[in-house]
Tab-separated table of C-alpha atoms in Angstrom:
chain	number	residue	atom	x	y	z
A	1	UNK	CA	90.745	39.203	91.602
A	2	UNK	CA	92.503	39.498	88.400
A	3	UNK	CA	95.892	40.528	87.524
A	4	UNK	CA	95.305	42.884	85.055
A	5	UNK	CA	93.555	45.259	87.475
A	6	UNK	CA	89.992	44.428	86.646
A	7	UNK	CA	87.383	44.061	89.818
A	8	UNK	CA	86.210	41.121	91.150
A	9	UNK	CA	83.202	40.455	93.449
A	10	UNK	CA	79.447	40.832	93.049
A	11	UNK	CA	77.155	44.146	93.454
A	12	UNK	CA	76.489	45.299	97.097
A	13	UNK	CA	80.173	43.127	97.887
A	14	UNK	CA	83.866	44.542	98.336
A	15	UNK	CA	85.693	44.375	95.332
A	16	UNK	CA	89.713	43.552	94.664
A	17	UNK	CA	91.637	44.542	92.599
A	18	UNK	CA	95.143	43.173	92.074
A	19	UNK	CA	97.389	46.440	91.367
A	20	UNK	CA	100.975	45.676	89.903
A	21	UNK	CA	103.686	48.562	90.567
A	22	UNK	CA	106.820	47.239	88.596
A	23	UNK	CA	107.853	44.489	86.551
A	24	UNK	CA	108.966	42.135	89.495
A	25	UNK	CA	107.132	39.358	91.069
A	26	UNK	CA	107.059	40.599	94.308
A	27	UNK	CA	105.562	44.119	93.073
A	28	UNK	CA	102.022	44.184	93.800
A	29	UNK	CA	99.517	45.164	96.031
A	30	UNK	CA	95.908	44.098	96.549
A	31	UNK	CA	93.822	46.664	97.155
A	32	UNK	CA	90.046	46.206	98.442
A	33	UNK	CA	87.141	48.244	98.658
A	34	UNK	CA	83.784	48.909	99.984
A	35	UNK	CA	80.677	48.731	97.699
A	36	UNK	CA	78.963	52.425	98.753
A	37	UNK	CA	81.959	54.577	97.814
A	38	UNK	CA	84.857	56.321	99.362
A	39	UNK	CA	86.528	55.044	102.351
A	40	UNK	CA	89.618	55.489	104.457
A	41	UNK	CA	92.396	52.676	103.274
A	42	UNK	CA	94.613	50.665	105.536
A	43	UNK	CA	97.835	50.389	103.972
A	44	UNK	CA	98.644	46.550	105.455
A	45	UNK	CA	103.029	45.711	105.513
A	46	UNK	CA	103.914	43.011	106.408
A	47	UNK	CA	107.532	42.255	108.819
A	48	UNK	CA	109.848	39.327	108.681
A	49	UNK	CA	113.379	41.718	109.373
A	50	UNK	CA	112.656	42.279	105.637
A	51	UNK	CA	114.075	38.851	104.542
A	52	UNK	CA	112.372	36.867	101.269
A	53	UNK	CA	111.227	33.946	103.524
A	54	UNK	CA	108.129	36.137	104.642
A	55	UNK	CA	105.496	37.512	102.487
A	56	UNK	CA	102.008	39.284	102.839
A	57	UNK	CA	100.660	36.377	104.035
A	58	UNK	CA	101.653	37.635	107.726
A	59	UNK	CA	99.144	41.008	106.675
A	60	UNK	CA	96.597	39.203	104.881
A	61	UNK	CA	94.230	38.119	107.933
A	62	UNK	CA	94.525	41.436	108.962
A	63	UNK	CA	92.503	42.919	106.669
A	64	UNK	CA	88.821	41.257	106.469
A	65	UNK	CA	87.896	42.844	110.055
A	66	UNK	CA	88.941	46.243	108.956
A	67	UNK	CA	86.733	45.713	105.731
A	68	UNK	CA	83.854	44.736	107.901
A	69	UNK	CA	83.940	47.655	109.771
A	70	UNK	CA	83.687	49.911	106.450
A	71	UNK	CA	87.883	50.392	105.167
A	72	UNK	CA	89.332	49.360	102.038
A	73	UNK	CA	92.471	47.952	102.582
A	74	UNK	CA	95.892	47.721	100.581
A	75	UNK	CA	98.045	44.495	101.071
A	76	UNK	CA	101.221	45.377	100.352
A	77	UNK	CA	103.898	42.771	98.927
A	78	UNK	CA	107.710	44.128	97.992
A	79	UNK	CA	111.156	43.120	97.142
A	80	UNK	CA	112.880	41.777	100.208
A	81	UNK	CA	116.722	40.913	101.384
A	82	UNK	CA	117.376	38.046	99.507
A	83	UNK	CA	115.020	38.882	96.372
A	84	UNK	CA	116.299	41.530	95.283
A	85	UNK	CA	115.026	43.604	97.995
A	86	UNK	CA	117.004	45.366	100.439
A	87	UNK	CA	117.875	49.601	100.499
A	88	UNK	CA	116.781	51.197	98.345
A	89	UNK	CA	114.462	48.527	96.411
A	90	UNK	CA	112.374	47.896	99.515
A	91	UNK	CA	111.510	51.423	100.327
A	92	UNK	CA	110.755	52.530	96.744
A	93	UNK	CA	108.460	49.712	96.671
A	94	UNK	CA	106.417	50.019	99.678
A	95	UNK	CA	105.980	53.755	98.474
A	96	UNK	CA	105.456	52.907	94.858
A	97	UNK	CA	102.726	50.644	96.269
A	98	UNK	CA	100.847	53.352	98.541
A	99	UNK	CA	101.200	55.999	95.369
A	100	UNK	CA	99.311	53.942	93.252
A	101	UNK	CA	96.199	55.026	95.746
A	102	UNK	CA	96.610	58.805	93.881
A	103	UNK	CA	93.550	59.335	91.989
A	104	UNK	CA	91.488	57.118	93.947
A	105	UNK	CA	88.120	57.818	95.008
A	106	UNK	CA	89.928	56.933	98.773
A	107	UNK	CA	89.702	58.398	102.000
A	108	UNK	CA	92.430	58.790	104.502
A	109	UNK	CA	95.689	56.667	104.711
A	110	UNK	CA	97.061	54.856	107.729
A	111	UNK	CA	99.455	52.511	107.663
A	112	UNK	CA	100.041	49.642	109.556
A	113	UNK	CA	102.498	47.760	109.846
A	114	UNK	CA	104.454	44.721	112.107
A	115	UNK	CA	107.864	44.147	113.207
A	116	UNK	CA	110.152	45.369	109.769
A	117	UNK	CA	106.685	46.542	108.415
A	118	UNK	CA	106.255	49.376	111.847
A	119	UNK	CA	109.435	50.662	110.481
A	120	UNK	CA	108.137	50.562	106.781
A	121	UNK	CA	104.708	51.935	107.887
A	122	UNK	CA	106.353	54.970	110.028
A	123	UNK	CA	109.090	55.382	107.412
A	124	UNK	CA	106.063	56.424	104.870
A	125	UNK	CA	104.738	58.775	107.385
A	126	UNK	CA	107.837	60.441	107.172
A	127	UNK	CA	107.897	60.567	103.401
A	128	UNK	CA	107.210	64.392	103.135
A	129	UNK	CA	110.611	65.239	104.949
A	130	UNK	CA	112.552	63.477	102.891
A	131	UNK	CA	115.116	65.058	100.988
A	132	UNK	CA	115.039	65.255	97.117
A	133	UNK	CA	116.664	62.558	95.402
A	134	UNK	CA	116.108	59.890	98.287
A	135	UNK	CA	114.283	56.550	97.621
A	136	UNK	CA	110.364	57.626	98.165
A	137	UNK	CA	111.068	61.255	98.165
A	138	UNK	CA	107.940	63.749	96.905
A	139	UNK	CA	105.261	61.385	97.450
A	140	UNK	CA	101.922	61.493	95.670
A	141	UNK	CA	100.306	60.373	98.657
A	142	UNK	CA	100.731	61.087	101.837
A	143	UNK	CA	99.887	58.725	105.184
A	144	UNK	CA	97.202	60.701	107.622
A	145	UNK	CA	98.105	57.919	110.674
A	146	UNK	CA	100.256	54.859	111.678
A	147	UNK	CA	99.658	51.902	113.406
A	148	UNK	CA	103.522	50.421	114.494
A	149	UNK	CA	103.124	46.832	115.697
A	150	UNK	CA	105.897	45.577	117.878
A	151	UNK	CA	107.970	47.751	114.831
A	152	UNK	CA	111.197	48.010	114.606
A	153	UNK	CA	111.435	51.855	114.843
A	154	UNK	CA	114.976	52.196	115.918
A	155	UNK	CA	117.127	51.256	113.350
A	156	UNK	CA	120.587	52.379	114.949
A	157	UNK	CA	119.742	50.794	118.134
A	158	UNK	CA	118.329	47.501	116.560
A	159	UNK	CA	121.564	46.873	114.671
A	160	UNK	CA	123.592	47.703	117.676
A	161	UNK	CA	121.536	44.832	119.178
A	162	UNK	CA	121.464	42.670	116.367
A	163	UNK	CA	118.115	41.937	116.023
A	164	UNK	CA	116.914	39.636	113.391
A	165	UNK	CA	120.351	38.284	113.461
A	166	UNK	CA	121.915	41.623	111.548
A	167	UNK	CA	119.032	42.094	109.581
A	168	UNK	CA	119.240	45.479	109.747
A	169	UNK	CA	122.616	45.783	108.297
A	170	UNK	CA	121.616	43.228	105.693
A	171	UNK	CA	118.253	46.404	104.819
A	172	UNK	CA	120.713	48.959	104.533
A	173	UNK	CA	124.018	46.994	103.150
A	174	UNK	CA	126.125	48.152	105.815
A	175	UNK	CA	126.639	49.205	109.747
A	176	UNK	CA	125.283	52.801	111.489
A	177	UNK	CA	129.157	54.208	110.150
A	178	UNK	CA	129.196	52.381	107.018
A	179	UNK	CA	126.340	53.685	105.354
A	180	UNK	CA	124.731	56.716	107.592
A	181	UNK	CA	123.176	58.359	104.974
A	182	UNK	CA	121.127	55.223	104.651
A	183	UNK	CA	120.175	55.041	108.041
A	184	UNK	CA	118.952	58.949	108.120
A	185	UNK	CA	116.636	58.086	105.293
A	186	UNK	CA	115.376	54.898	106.790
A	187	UNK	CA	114.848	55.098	110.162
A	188	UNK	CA	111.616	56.368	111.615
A	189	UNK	CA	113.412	58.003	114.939
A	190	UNK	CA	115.593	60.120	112.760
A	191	UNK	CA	112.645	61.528	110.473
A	192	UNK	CA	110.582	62.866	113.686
A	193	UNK	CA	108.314	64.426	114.809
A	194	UNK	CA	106.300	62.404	112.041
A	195	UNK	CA	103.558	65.001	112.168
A	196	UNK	CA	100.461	62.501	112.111
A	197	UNK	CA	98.611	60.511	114.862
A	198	UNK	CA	100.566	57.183	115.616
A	199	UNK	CA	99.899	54.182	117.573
A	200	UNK	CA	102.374	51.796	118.830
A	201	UNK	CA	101.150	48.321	119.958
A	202	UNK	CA	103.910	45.833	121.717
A	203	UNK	CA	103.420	42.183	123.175
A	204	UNK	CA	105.167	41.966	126.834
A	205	UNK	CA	106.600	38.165	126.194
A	206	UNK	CA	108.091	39.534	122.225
A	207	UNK	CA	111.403	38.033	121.572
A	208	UNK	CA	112.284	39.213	118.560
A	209	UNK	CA	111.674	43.119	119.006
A	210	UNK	CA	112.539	43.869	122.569
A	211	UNK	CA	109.523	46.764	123.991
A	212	UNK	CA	112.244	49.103	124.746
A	213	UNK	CA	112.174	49.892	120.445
A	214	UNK	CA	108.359	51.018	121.668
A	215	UNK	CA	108.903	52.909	124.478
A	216	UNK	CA	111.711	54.558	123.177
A	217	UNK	CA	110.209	55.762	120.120
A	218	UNK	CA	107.260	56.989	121.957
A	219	UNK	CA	109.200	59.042	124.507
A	220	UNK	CA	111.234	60.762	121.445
A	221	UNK	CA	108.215	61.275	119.361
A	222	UNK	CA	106.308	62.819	122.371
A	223	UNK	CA	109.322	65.216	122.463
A	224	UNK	CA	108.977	65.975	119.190
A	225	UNK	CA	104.881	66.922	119.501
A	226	UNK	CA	103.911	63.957	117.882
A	227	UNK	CA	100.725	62.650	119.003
A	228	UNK	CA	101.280	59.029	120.108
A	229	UNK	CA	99.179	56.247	122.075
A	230	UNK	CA	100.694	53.278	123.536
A	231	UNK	CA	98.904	49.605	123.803
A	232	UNK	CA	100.450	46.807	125.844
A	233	UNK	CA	99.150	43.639	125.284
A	234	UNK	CA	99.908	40.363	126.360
A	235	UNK	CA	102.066	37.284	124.242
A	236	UNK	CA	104.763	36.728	121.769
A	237	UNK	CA	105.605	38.726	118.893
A	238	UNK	CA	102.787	37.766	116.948
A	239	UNK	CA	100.239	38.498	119.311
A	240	UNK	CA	99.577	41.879	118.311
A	241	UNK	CA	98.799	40.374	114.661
A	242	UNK	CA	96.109	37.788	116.068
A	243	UNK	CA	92.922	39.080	114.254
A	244	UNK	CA	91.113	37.111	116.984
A	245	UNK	CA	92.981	38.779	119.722
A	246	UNK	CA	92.980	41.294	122.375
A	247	UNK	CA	95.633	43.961	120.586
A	248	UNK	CA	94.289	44.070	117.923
A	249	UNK	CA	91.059	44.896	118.849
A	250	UNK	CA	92.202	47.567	120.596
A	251	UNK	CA	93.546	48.222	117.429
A	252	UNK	CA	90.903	48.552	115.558
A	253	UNK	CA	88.847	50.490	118.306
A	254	UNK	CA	91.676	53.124	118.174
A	255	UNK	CA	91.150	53.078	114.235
A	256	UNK	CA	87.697	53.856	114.478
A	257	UNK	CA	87.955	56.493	116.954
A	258	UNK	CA	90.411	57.984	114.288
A	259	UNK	CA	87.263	58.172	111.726
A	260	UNK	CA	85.426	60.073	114.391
C-alpha cells in the first residue's frame, strides 16, 4: 500500500490502494480489490460515538473475510469530535470517501457500519434525499444496501438518553431544539424510507446502544416500505464486530444472499 494511490500486492492477489480525500490526516480510505475484475465494495465505518479516541482500526478486521468471499472493501477513516470532526466535517467526509468509488470498475455499494458508524452507514443511504446545499448532498455514488451494527439510528432519542455520554450533541454541536436542522440532515429515522435493502444486527447484553435504537428503527422503516431484516445475536456491544463470531457470520451470509 502506498500513499500516493499506487497498488500494492502481487498478480492473481487483492490489491490496496491507499486513497486520500482531503488534506487532513484523518482523510483517507483504503480501498481493496479482487484480482479478476469488478466486484461489489463494502464500504467499512467504523463507531466510537464519533469521538477521536477511535479509529478504523475497530473496521479493519472486518474486512479480510468479505475479501475472501470475492468483495473489495473500502476502510473508511474521517475527522472525528475532538479532531476536527464533528457536523458537518464528519459527514462530508464519510461521503467524500464513498465518492471517490465514481469511476471505478466497482460493483454495488453497501455500507456497513457499527455503533456511530450504523448511523454514518444509513445516513449515506439516505444521501439522495438530501436537500441541496446540505453536507453530502448530490452524491456521485449512491449505496445499493446497509448493514447497521448495534447503530445508533435514532439520533433524537439517543441524545434524549445520553448515550455516549452526550455524544450526540457533541456530532451535531447542540441539543434536538438547538440545532434541528442538523438533526433532520443527520439522522437516519428522519431520512426514511431509505429505499434500499437494510440489515440491522444488535447484541442482547450491548451497553452502550440499548436494542430498542434497533427495533425502533426497524418498525419505522417497515412503515415506510423499506425492506429490513433483523439479527439478534448474543454479547456485548462488540459482539456483532467479532470476525470470528456468530453475527457476523450471519452477516456475511445475508451479504451474499444480496449478490444472488
Amino acid at each position: 500500500m502506498t500513499s500516493d494511490g499506487g497498488m500494492t500486492g502481487h498478480a492473481g492477489a487483492a490489491r490496496t490502494r491507499l486513497l486520500r480525500y482531503g488534506d487532513h490526516p484523518d482523510q483517507w480510505a483504503e480501498l481493496t480489490v479482487p484480482p479478476d475484475g469488478p466486484a461489489p465494495v463494502a464500504v467499512l465505518v467504523h463507531g466510537g460515538f464519533w469521538k477521536a479516541a477511535y479509529g478504523a482500526e475497530y473496521a479493519r478486521p472486518l474486512a479480510p473475510s468479505l475479501q475472501a468471499r470475492g468483495w473489495a472493501t473500502l476502510v473508511v477513516e474521517y475527522r472525528r469530535v475532538g479532531h476536527d470532526g464533528g457536523y458537518p466535517a464528519t459527514l462530508e467526509d464519510v461521503a467524500a470517501a464513498v465518492d471517490l468509488l465514481a469511476g471505478l470498475h466497482v460493483g454495488p455499494v453497501v455500507a456497513v457500519g457499527h455503533s456511530a458508524g450504523g448511523q454514518l452507514a444509513a445516513w449515506l443511504a439516505a444521501r439522495p434525499r438530501l436537500p441541496d446545499g446540505a453536507p453530502g448532498a448530490r452524491p456521485r455514488v449512491r449505496v445499493d444496501a446497509v448493514v447497521a451494527q448495534a447503530g445508533v439510528l435514532d439520533l433524537r432519542r439517543a441524545a434524549h438518553e445520553g448515550l455516549g455520554g452526550g455524544a450526540v450533541e457533541r456530532f451535531l454541536g447542540g441539543t434536538a431544539e438547538q440545532v434541528p436542522e442538523r438533526y433532520a440532515v443527520a439522522d437516519p429515522t428522519a431520512s426514511l424510507p431509505l429505499g434500499v435493502p437494510v440489515l440491522c444486527v444488535h447484541a442482547d447484553a450491548d451497553g452502550d446502544v440499548p436494542m430498542s435504537q434497533t427495533h425502533d428503527f426497524v418498525a419505522r422503516s417497515r412503515a415506510a416500505g423499506d425492506a429490513v431484516e433483523v439479527v439478534e445475536a448474543g454479547g456485548d456491544h462488540y459482539a456483532v464486530i467479532d470476525p470470528d463470531g456468530p453475527a457476523w457470520a450471519a452477516t456475511l451470509h445475508w451479504l451474499d444472499h444480496l449478490r444472488t
